[in-house]
Coordinates of C-alpha atoms in Angstrom, one line a residue:
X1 CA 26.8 -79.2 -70.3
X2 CA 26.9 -77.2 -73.3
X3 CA 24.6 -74.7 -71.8
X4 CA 26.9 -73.8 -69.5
X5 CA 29.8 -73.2 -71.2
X6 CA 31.1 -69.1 -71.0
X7 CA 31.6 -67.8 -74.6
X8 CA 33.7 -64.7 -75.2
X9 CA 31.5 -61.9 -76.9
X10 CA 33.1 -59.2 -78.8
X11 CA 31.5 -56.6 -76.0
X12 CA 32.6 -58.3 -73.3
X13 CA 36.3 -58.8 -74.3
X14 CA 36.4 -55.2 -75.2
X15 CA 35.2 -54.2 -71.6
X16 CA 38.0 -56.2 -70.5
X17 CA 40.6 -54.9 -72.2
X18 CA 39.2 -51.2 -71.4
X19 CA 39.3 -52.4 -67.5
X20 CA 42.8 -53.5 -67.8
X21 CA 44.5 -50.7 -70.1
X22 CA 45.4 -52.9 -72.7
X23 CA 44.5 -52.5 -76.5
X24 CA 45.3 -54.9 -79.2
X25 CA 47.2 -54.7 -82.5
X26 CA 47.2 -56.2 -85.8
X27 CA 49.4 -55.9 -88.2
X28 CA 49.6 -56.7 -92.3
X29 CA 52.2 -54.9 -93.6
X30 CA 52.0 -56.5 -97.1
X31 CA 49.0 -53.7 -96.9
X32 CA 50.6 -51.3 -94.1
X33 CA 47.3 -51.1 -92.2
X34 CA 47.4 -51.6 -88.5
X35 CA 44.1 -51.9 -86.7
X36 CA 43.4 -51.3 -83.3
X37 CA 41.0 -52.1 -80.8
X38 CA 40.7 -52.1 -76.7
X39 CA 41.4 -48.8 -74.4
X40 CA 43.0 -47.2 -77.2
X41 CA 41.5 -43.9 -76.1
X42 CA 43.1 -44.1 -72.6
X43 CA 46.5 -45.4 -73.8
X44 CA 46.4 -41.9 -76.1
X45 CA 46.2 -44.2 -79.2
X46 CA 42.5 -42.8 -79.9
X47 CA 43.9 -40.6 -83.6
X48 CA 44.9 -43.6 -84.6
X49 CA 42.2 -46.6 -83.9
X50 CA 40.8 -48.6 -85.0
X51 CA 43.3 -48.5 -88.1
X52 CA 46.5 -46.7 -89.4
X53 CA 49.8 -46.9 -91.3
X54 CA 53.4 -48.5 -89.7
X55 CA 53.9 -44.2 -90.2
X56 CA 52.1 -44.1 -86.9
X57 CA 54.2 -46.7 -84.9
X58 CA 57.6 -45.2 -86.2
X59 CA 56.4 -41.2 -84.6
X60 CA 55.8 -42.8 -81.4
X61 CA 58.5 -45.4 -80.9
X62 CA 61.0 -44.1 -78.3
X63 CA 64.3 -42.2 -80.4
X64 CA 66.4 -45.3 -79.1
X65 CA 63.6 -47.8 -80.1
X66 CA 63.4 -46.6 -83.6
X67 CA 65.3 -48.2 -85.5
X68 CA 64.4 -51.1 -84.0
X69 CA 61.1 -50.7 -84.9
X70 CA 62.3 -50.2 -88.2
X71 CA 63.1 -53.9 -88.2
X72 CA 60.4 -55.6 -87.1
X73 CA 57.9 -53.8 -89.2
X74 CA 59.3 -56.1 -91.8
X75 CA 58.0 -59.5 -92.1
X76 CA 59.9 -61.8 -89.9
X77 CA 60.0 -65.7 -89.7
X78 CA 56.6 -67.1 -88.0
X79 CA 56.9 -67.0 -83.7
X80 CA 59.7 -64.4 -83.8
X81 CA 58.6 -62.2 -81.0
X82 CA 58.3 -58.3 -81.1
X83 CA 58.6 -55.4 -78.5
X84 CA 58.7 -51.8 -78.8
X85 CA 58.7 -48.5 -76.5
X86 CA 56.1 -46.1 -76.9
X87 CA 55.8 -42.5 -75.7
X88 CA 52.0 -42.4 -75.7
X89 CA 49.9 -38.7 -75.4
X90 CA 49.8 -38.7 -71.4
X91 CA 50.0 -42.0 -69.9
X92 CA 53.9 -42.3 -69.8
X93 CA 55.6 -45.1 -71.5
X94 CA 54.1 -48.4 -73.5
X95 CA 55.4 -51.3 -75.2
X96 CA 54.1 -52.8 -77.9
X97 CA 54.4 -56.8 -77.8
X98 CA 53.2 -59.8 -79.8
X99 CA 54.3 -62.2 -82.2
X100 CA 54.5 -62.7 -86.2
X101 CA 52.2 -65.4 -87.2
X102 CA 50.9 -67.8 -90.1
X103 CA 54.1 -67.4 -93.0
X104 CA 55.2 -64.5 -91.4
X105 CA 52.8 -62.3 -93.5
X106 CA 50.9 -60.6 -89.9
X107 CA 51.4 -60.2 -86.8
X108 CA 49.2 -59.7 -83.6
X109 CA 49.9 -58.4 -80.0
X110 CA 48.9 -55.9 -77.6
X111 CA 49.9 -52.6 -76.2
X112 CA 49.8 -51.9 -72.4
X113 CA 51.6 -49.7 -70.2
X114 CA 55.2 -50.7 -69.3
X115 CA 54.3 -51.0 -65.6
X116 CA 51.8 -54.0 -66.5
X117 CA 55.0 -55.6 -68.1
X118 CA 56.9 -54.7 -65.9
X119 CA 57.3 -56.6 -62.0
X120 CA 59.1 -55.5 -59.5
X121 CA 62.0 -58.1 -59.7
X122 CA 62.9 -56.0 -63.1
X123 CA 65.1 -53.0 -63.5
X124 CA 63.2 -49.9 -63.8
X125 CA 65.8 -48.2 -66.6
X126 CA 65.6 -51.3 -69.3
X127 CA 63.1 -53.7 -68.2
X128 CA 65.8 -56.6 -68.0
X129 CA 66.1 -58.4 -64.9
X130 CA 67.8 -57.0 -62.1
X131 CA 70.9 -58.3 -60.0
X132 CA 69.1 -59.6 -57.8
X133 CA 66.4 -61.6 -59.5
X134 CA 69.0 -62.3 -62.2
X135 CA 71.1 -64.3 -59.8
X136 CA 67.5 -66.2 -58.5
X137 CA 66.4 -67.5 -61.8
X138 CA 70.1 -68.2 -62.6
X139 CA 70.8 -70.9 -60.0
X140 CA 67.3 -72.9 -60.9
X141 CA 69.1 -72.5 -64.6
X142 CA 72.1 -73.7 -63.5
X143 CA 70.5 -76.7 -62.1
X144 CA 69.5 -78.2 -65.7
X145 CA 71.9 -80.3 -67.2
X146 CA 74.5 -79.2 -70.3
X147 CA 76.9 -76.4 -70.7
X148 CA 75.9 -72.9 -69.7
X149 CA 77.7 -69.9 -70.5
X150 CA 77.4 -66.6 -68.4
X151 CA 78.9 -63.4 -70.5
X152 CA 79.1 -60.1 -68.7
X153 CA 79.4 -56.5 -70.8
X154 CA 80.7 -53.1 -69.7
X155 CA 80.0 -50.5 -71.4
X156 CA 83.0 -48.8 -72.5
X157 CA 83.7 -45.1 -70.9
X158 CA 79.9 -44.6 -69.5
X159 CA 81.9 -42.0 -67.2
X160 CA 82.2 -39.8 -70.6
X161 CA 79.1 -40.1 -71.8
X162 CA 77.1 -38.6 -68.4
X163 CA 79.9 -36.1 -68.5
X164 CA 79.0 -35.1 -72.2
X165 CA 75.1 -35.8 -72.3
X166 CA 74.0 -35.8 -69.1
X167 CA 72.7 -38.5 -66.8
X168 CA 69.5 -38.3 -68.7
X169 CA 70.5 -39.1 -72.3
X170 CA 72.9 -41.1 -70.9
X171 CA 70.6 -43.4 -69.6
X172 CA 68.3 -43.5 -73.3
X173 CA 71.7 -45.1 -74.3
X174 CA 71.4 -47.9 -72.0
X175 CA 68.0 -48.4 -72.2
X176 CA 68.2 -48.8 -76.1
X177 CA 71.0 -51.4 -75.3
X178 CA 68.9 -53.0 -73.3
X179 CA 65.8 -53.3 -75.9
X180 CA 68.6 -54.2 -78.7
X181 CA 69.7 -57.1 -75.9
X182 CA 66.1 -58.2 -75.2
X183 CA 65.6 -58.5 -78.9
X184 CA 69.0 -60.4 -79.6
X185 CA 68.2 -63.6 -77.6
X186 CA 66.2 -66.4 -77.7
X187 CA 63.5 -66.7 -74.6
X188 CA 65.8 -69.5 -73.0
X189 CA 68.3 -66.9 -72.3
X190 CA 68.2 -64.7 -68.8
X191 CA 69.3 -61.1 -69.6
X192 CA 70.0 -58.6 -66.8
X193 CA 71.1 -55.5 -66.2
X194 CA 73.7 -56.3 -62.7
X195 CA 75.4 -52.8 -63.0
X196 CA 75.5 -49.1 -63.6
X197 CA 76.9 -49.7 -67.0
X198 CA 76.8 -53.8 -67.0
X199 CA 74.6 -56.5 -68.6
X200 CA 74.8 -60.3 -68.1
X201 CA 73.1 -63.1 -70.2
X202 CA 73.1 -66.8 -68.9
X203 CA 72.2 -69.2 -71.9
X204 CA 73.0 -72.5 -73.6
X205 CA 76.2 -73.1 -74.7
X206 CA 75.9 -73.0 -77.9
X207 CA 77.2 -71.3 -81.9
X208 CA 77.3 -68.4 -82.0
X209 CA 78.4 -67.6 -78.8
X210 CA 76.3 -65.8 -76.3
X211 CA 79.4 -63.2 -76.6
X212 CA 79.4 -63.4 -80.6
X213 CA 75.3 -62.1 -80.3
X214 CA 75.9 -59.5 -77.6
X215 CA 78.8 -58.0 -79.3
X216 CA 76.6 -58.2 -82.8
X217 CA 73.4 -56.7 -80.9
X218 CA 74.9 -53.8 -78.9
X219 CA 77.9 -52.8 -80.5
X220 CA 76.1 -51.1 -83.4
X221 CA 75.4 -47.1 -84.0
X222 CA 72.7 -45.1 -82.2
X223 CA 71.8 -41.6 -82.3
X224 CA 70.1 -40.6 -78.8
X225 CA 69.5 -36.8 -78.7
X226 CA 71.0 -35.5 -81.9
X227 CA 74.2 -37.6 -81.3
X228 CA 75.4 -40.3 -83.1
X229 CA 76.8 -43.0 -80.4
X230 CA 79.1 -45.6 -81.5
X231 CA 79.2 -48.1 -78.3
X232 CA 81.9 -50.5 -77.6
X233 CA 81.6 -53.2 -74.7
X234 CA 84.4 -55.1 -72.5
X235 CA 83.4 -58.4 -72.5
X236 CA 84.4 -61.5 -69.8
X237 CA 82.5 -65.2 -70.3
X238 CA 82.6 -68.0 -68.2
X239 CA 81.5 -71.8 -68.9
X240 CA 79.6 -73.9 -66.3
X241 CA 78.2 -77.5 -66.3
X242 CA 74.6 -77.4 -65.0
X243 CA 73.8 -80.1 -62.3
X244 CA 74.2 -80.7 -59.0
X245 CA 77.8 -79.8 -59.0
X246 CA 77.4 -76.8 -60.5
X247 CA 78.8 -73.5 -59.4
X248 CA 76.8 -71.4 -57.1
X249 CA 75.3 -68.4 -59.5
X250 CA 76.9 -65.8 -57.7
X251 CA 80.4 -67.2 -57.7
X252 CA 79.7 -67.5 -61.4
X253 CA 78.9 -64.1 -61.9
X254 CA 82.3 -63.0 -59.7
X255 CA 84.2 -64.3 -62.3
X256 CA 82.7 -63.4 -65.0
X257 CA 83.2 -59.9 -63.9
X258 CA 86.9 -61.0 -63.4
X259 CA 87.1 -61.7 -66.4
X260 CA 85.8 -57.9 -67.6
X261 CA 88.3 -56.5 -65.7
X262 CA 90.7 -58.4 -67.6
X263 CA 89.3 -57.8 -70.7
X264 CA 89.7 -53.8 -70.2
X265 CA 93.1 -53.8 -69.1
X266 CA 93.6 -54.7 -73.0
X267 CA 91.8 -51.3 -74.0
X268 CA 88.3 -50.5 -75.2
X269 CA 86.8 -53.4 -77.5
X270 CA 88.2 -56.1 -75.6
X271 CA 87.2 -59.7 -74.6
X272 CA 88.3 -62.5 -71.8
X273 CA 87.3 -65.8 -70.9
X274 CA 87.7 -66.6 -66.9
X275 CA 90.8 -68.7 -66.3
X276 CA 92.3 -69.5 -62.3
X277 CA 95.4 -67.1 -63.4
X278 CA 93.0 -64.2 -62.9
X279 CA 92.8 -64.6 -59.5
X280 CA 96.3 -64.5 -59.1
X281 CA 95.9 -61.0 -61.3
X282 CA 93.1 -59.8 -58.2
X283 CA 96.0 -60.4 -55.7
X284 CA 98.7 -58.7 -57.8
X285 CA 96.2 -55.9 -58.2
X286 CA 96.5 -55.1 -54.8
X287 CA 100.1 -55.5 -54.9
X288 CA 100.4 -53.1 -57.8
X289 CA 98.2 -50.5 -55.9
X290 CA 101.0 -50.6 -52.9
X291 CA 104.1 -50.1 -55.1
X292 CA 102.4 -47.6 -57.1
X293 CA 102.7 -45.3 -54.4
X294 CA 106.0 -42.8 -54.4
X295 CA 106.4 -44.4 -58.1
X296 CA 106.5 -40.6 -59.4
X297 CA 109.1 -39.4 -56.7
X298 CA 111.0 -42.2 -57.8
X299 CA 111.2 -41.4 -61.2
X300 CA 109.9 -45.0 -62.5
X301 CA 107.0 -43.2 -64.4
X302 CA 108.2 -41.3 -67.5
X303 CA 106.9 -40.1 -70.9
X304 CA 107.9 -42.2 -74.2
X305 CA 107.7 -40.5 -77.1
X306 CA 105.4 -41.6 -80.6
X307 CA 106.9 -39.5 -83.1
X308 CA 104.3 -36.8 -85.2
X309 CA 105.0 -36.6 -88.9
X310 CA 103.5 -34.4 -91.9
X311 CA 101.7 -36.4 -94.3
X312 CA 102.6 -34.1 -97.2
X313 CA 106.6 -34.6 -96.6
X314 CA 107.2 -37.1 -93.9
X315 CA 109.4 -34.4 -91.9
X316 CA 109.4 -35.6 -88.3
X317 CA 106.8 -32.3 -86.6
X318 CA 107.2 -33.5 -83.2
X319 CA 106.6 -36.2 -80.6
X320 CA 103.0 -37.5 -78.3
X321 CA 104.4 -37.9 -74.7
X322 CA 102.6 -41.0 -73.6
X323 CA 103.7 -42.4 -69.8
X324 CA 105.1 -45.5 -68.5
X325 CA 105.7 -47.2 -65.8
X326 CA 109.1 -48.9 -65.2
X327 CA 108.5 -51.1 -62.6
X328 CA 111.6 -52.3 -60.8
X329 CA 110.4 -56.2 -61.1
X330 CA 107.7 -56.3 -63.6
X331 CA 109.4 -54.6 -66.5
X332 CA 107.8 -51.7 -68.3
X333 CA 104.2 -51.2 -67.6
X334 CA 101.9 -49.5 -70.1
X335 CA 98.8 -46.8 -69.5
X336 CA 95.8 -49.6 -69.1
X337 CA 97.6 -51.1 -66.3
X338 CA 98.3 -48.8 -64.1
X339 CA 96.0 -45.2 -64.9
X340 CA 92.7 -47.0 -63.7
X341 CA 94.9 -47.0 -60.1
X342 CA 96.4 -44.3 -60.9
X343 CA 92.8 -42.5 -61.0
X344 CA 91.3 -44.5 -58.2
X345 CA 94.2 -43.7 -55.9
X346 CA 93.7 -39.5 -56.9
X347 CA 97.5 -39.4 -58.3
X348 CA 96.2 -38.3 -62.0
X349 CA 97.0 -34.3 -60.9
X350 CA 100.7 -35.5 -59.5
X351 CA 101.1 -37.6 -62.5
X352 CA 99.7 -35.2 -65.2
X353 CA 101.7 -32.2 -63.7
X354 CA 105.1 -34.8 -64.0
X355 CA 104.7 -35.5 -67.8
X356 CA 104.1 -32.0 -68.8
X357 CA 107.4 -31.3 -66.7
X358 CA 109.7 -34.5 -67.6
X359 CA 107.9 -34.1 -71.9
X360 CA 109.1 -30.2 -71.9
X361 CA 112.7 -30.5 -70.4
X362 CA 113.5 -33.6 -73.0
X363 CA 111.9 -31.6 -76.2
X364 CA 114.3 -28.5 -74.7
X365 CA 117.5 -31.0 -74.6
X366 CA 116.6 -31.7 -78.3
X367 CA 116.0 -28.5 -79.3
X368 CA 119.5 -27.5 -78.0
X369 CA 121.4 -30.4 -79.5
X370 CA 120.4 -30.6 -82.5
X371 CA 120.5 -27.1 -84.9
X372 CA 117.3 -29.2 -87.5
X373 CA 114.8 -29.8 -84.4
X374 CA 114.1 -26.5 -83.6
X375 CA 110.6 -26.0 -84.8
X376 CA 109.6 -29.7 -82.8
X377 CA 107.2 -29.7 -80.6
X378 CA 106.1 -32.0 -77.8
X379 CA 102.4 -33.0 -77.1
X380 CA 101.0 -34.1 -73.6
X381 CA 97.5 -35.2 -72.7
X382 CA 95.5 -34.1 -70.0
X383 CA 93.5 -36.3 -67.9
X384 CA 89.9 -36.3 -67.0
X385 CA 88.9 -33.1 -65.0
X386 CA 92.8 -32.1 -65.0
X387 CA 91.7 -28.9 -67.2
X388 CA 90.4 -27.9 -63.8
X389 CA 93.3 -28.2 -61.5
X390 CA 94.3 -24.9 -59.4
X391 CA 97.7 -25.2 -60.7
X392 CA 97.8 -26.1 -63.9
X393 CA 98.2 -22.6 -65.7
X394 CA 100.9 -21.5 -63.4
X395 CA 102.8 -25.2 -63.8
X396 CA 102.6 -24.2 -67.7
X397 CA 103.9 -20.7 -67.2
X398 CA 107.1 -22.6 -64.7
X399 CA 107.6 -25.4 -67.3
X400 CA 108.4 -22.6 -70.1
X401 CA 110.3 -20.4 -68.0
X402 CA 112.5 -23.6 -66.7
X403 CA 113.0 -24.8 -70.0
X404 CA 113.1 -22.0 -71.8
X405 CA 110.6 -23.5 -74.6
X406 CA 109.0 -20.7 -77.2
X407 CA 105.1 -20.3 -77.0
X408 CA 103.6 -23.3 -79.1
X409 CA 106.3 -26.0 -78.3
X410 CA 104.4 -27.4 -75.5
X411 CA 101.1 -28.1 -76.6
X412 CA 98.0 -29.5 -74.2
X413 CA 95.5 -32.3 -75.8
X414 CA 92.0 -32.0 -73.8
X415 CA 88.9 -34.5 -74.4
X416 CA 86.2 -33.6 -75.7
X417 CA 84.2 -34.5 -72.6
X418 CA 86.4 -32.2 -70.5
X419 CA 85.2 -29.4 -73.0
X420 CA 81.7 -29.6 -73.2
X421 CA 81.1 -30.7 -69.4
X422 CA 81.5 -27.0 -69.1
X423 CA 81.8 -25.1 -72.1
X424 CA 82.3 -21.3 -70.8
X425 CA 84.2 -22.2 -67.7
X426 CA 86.6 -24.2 -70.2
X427 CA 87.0 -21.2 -73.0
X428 CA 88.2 -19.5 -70.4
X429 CA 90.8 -21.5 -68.7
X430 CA 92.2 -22.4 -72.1
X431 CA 92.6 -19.3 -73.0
X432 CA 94.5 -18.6 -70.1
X433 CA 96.7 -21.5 -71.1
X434 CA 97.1 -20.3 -74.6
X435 CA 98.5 -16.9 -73.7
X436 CA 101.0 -18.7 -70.6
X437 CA 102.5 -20.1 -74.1
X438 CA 100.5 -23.3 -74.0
X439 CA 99.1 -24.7 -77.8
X440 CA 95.9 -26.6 -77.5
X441 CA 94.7 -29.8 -79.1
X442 CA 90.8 -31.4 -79.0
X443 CA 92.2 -34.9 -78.5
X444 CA 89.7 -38.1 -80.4
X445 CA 87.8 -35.6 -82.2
X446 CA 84.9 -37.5 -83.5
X447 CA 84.0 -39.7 -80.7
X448 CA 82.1 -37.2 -78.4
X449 CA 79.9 -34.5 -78.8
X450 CA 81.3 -31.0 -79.6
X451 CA 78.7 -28.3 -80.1
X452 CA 80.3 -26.4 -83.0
X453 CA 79.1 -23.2 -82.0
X454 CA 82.0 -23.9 -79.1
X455 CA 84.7 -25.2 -80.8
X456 CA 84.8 -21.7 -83.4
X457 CA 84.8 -20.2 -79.8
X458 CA 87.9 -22.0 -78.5
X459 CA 91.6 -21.3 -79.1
X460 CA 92.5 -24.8 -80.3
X461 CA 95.5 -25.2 -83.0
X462 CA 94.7 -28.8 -83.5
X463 CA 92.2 -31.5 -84.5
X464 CA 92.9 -35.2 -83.4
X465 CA 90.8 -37.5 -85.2
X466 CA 90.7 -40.7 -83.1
X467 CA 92.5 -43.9 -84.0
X468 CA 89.1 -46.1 -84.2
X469 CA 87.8 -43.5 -87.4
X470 CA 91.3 -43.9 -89.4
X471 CA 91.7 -47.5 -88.7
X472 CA 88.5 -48.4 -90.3
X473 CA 87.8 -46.0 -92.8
X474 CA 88.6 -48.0 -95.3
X475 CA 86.1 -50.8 -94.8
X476 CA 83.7 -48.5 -92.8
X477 CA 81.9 -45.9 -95.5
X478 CA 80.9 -44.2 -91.9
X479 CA 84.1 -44.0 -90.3
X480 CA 85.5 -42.8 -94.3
X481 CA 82.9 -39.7 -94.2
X482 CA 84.0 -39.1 -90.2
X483 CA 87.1 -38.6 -91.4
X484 CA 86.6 -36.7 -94.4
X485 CA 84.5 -34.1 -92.2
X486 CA 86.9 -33.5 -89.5
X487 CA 89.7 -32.7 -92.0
X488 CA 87.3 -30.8 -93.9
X489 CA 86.1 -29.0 -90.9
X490 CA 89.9 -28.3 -90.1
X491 CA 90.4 -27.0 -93.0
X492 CA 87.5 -24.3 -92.5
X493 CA 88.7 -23.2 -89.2
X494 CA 92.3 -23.1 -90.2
X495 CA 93.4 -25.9 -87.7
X496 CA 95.9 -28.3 -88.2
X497 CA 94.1 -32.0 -88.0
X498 CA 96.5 -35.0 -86.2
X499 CA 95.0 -38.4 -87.5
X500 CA 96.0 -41.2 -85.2
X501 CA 96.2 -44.8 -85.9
X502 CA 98.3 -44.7 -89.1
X503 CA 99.6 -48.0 -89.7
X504 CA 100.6 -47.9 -93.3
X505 CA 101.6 -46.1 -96.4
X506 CA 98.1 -46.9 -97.6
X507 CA 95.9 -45.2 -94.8
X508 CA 98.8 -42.3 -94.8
X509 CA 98.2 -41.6 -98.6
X510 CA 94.2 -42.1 -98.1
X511 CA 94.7 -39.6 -95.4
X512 CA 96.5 -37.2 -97.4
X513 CA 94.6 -37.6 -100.3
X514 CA 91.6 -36.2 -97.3
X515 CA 94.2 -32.7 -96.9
X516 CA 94.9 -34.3 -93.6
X517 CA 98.0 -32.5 -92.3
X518 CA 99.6 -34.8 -89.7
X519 CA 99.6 -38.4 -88.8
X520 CA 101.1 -40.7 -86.1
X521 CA 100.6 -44.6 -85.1
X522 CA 102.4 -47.8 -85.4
X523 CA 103.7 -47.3 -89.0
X524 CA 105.7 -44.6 -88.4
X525 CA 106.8 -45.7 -84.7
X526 CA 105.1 -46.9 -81.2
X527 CA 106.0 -44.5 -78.2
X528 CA 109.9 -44.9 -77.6
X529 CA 112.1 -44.2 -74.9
X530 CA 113.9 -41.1 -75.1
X531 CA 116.9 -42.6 -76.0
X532 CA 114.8 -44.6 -78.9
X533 CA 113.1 -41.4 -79.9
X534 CA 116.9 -39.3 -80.6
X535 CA 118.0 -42.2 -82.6
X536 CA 114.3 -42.0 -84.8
X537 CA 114.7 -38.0 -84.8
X538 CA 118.7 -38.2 -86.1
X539 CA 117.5 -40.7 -88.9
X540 CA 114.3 -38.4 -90.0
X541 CA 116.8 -35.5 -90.1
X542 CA 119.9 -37.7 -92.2
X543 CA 117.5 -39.2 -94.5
X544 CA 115.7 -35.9 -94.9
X545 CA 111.6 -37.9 -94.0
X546 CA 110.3 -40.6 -91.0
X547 CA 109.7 -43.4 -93.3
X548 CA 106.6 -44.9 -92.8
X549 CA 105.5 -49.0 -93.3
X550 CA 104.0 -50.6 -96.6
X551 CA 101.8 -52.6 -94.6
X552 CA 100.6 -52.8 -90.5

């Protein structure tokens, strides 16, 4: 009967709400009023009900959620579906959710705590599924007919980032990744977090690939504590038929993280589909691993040489020493597919303390056989956490006295990580390397997060802008002004700046156009043997500059 039918009264749904923490939201930004109503006094959102400005929603949004919430502030088509982190006045964390309706001119929602989103099959960092649930919802997924396509992402070098920022920030980088991932897809796709520094999606097969909108959604800039972040993912896919014969959800996932660890042997950026010739790779791997040991006392890895050249002139300055492995049966080896063994195994100290050794008594043949190369100089990167090896001054001070090299030939590229993971401790060990004779380059300057109060405190001689900033700055206005203020900063602190990546005249006249002083990369030379690199330093000296390519 009509009689006893429950109707909804305004008191009584605002007594609910109150009861469960939740407040509602409307939104007209045609008008930028937002109005509020519900337990907006618990959830610390009592300054600004029952109505404000989008001003209001931007202060609280999380730093990683911000420019997200940027976005959706503007009108969107009608059901696109909204979410926000915000730090509310003492009750933690919230999100505001809803919806745009009617012609995409308002939108409605509410705003809880996350924990009432949140359920306990979900990771606590970014809200996505964990790997556990992930895989659960994924075989009932995989038992719908059609194609399905399961795409796993690394985040590139998340080592570097905890070492530079610190666990904490580190982890607002992966939780804005995973709001910018939530916001990407379409509800019929399951998004997961199934690692430290991994996410997965399972969705339709379908254009644009589930890779295509990952790639578009994540690999964008971020500025998460003062920092600008620029990440870049390793991504592996694999296709499945759903069905009764389709693959079990967790053999699906193994090779989709096959096909990762394909994908990053190619360097940072890099993609691979799942193919059976990967599982052959897993079984080399473990070959590779047993003949990697004694490969130093055996002299198969050794430095090649990519030459260094001033911009201004083209006169050859000296050489990068970059290893290589000369493996007996497969041929010559380079640095992504063997150093992530190398590091697992512990042989980076060996290997690092063999380069400086093998790169310094080459430059010293050189520099006694030919009268014009005796101002080169030879460059050799130090690994991760090797600016903390016991020996390492006293190897320098050994090297020189073995070779006889003059103070500045042998020069010591650190990261930027390696720097700032302990600034005092490392001002004062390269100091100690710059008076056993050592000169000091910050290698990829640009990348990390050098506190410049620091770096006018360190006894660097060089700058090394990294290869992604010069390769791009010509369609990339960011990576252009990068560029321009590392030079520029150079310049001011009376350092020498190294851009890599040059692959033509073009970028080499753009760069000296900067001030840059020195460049290296692919149009001048890759790394060469050192039989390669006497032949390229004989020609530089005869024809009086290291000619460079018109075009990469």
């Amino acid at each position: 009967m009509a009689s006893d039918r429950w109707i909804w009264d305004a008191t009584t749904t605002l007594e609910a709400l109150g009861a469960a923490d939740v407040a509602l939201w409307y939104w007209e930004p045609e008008q930028d009023r937002m109005r509020l109503t519900g337990a907006s006094r618990a959830l610390g959102l009592g300054p600004l009900a029952p109505e404000c400005s989008s001003a209001a929603l931007r202060a609280l949004a999380l730093p990683q959620d911000r420019a997200l919430a940027e976005d959706i502030l503007r009108p969107h088509e009608p059901g696109t579906e909204v979410a926000v982190r915000l730090r509310m006045r003492g009750a933690g964390v919230c999100i505001w959710r809803g919806v745009w309706l009617e012609e995409g001119v308002r939108a409605a929602g509410v705003v809880a705590p996350e924990t009432k989103f949140a359920a306990s099959d979900q990771d606590s960092l970014t809200g996505l599924l964990d790997r556990r649930s992930f895989l659960a919802h994924a075989r009932d997924r995989l038992q719908a007919p059609g194609r399905h396509q399961l795409v796993v992402a690394d985040l590139d070098r998340l080592r570097r980032l905890n070492e530079a920022l610190g666990h904490e920030r580190a982890d607002l980088v992966l939780a804005a990744l995973g709001s910018r991932l939530a916001a990407a897809f379409p509800p019929d796709a399951l998004l997961a977090r199934v690692g430290e520094d991994e996410f997965a999606v399972l969705a339709p097969a379908r254009r644009p690939s589930a890779a295509e909108v990952l790639r578009g959604a994540l690999e964008q800039p971020l500025r998460v504590a003062g920092f600008d972040i620029h990440p870049t993912l390793s991504i592996g896919a694999v296709e499945a038929h759903g069905g009764g014969e389709a693959p079990d959800a967790a053999e699906l996932l193994r090779r989709a993280e096959l096909a990762v660890e394909a994908a990053k042997s190619g360097g940072r950026g890099g993609a691979a589909a799942y193919g059976r010739s990967l599982e052959t790779d897993g079984l080399s791997r473990l070959a590779l691993e047993g003949d990697l040991r004694g490969a130093i006392a055996r002299g198969e890895l050794t430095p090649f040489y990519q030459p260094i050249v001033r911009l201004s002139t083209g006169a050859l300055s000296g050489f990068e020493a970059l290893v290589r492995w000369r493996h007996p049966r497969r041929g010559l080896l380079t640095p992504d597919q063997f150093l992530p063994l190398c590091e697992e195994m512990g042989l980076m100290s060996d290997l690092g303390a063999h380069m400086m050794r093998e790169a310094a008594k080459q430059l010293s043949i050189w520099r006694h056989d030919h009268r014009l190369a005796g101002e080169l100089t030879v460059a050799v990167n130090l690994s991760t956490g090797e600016i903390d090896r016991p020996d390492l001054v006293s190897d320098v001070v050994a090297i020189r006295e073995e070779t006889g090299l003059p103070p500045g030939a042998l020069k010591l590229e650190v990261t930027e990580s390696d720097v700032m993971n302990d600034p005092d401790r490392a001002a004062v060990i390269l100091r100690r390397l710059r008076e056993a004779g050592a000169a000091l380059a910050l290698d990829d300057f640009g990348t990390g997060f050098s506190s410049l109060s620091y770096l006018t405190r360190l006894p660097f001689d060089t700058l090394k802008i990294d290869r992604y900033f010069v390769r791009t700055m010509a369609t990339d206005e960011g990576s252009a002004k990068i560029v321009s203020s590392v030079v520029k900063l150079g310049q001011d602190l009376k350092l020498e700046v190294v851009a890599e990546g040059v692959e033509n005249a073009g970028m080499a006249r753009q760069l000296l156009d900067l001030g840059c002083d020195y460049g290296q990369g692919f149009g001048y030379a890759p790394a060469l043997s050192p039989q390669e690199a006497e032949v390229y330093l004989n020609e530089s000296y005869v024809d009086g500059a290291a000619p460079v390519k018109a075009r990469g």
